[in-house]
XYZ file of N, CA, C and O in Angstrom:
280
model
N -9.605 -21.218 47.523
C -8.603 -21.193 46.470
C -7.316 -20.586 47.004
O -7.500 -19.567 47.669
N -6.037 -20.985 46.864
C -5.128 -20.603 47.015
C -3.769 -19.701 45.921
O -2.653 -19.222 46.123
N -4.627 -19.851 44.842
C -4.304 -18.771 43.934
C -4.739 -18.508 42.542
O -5.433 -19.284 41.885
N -4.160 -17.046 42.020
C -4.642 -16.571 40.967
C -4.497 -16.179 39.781
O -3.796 -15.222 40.110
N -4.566 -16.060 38.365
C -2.949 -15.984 37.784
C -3.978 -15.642 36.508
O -4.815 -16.445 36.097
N -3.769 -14.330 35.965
C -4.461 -13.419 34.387
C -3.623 -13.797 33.912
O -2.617 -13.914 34.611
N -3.549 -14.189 32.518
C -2.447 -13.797 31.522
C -2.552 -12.569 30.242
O -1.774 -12.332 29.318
N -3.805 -11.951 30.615
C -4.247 -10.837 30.356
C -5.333 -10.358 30.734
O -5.803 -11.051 31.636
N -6.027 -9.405 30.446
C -7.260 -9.373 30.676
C -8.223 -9.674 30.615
O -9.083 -8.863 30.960
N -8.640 -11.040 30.132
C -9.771 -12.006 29.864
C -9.210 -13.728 30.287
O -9.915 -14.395 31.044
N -8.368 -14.104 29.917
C -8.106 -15.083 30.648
C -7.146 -15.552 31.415
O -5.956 -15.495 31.104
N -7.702 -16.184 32.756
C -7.282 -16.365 33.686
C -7.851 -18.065 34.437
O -8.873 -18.727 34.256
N -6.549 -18.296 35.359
C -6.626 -19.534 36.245
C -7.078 -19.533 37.735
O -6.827 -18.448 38.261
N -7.422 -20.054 38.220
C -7.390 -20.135 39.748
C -6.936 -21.859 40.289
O -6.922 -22.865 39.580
N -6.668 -21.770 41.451
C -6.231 -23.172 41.583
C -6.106 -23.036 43.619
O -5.829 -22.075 44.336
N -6.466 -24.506 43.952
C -6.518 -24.882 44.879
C -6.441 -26.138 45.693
O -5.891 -27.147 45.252
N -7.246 -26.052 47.426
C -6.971 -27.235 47.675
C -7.897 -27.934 46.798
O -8.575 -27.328 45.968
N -7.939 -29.073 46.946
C -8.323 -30.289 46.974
C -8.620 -31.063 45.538
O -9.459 -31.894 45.190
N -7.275 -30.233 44.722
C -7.001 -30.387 43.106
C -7.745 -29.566 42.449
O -7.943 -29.872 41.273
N -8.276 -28.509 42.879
C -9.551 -27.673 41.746
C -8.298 -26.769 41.281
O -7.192 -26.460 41.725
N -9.400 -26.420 39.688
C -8.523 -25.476 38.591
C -9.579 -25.405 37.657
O -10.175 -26.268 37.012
N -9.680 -24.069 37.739
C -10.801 -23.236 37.246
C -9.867 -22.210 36.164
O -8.799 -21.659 36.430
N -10.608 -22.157 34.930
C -10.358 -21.287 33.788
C -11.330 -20.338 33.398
O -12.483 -20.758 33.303
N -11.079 -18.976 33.115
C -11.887 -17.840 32.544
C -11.407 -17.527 31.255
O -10.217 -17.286 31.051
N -12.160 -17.521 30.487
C -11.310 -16.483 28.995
C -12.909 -15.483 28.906
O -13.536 -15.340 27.856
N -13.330 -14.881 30.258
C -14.405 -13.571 30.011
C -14.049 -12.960 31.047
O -14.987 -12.422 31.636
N -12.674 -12.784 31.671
C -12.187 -11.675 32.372
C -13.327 -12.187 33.719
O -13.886 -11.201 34.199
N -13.718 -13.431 34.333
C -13.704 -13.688 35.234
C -15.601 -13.842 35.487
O -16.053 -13.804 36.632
N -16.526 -14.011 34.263
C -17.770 -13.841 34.792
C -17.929 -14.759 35.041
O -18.517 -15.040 36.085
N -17.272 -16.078 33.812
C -18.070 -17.130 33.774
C -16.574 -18.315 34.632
O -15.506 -17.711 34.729
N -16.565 -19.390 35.017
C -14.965 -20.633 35.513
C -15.530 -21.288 35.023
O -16.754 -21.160 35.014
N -14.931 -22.251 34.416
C -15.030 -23.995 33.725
C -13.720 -24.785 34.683
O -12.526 -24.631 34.940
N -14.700 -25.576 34.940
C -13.623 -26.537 36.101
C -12.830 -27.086 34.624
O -13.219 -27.274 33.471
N -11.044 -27.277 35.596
C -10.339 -28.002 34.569
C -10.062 -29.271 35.227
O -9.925 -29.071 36.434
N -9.941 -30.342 34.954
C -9.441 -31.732 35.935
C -7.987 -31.506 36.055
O -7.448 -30.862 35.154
N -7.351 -31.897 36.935
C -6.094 -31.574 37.862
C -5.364 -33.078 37.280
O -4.137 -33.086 37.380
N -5.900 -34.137 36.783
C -5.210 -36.070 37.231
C -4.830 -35.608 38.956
O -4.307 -36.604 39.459
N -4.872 -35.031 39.483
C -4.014 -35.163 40.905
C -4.662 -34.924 42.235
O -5.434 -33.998 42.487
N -4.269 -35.846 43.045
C -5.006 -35.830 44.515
C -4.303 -35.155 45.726
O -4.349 -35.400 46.932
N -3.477 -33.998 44.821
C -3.047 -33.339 45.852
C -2.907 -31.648 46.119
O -2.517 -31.051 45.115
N -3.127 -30.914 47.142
C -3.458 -29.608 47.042
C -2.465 -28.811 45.689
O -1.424 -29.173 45.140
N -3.042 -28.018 45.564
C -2.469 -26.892 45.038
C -2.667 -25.439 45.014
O -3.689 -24.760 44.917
N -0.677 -24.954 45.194
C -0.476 -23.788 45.503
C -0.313 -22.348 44.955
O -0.539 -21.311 45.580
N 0.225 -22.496 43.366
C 0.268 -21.548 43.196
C 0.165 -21.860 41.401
O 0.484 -23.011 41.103
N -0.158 -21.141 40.471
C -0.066 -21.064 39.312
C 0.513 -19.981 38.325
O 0.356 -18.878 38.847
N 1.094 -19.887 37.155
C 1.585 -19.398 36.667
C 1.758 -19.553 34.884
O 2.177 -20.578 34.346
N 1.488 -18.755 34.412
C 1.321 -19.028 32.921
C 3.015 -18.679 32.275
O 3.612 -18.205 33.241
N 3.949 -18.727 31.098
C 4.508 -18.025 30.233
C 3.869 -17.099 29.315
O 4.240 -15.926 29.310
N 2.888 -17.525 28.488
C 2.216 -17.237 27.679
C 0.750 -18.142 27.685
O 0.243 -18.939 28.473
N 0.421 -17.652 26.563
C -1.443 -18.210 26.575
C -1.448 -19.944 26.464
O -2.497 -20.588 26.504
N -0.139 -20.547 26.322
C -0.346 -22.232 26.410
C 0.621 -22.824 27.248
O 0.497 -23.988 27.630
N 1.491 -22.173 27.536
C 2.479 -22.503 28.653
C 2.128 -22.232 30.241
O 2.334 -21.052 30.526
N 1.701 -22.937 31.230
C 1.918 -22.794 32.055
C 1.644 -24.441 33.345
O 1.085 -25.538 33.327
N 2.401 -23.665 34.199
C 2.433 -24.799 35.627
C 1.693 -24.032 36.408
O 1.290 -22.868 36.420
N 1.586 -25.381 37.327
C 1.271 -25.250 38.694
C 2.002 -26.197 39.777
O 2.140 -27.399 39.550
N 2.334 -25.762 40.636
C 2.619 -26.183 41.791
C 1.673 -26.280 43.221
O 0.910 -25.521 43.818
N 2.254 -27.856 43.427
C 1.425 -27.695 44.454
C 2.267 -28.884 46.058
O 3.425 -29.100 46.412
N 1.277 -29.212 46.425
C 2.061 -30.159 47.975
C 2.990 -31.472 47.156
O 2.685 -31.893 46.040
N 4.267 -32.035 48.053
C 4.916 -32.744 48.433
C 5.345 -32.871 46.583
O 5.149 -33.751 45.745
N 5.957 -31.603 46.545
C 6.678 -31.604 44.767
C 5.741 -31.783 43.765
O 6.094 -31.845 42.588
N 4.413 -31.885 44.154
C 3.701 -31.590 42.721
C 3.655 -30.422 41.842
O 3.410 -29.259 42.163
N 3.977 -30.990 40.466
C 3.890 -29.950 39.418
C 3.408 -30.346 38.341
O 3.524 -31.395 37.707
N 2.651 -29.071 38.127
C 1.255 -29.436 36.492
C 1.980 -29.087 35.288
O 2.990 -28.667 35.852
N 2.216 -28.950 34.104
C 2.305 -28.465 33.141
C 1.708 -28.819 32.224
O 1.386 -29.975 31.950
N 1.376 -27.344 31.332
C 0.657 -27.656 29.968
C 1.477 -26.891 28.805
O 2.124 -25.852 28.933
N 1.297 -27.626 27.696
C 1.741 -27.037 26.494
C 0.940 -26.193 25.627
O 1.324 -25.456 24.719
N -1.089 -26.580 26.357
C -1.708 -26.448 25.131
C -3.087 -25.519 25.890
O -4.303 -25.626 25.730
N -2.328 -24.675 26.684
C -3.171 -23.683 27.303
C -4.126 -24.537 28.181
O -5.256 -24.176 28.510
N -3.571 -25.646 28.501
C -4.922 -26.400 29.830
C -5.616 -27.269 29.218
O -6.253 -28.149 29.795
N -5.548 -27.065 27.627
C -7.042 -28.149 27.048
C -6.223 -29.966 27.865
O -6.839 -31.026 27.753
């Protein structure tokens, strides 16, 4: 995984190569894979708040959600 990103203390993202994106809302016991649509690595993630956030990743890819990832 190439990165990591709480937006508090129970839920959190991870994200990596080969399109993986993993979600916690139990402060990290349990990940639920999220599907990426994309066939290309990713680098870093970042929330605003609990439904806003991107990710970035290779050759200008960028994720966004409005609705916390669902």
């Amino acid at each position: 995984f190439s990165a990591l990103y709480f937006t508090d203390s129970l839920n959190g993202w991870i994200c990596g190569y080969y399109k993986e994106i993993y979600h916690t809302s139990d402060g990290g016991e349990h990940w639920t894979f999220q599907f990426s649509f994309t066939t290309k690595w990713l680098f870093a993630v970042r929330f605003a708040d609990d439904m806003n956030g991107w990710i970035v990743g290779e050759l200008g890819t960028i994720l966004h959600t409005t609705s916390g990832g669902i």
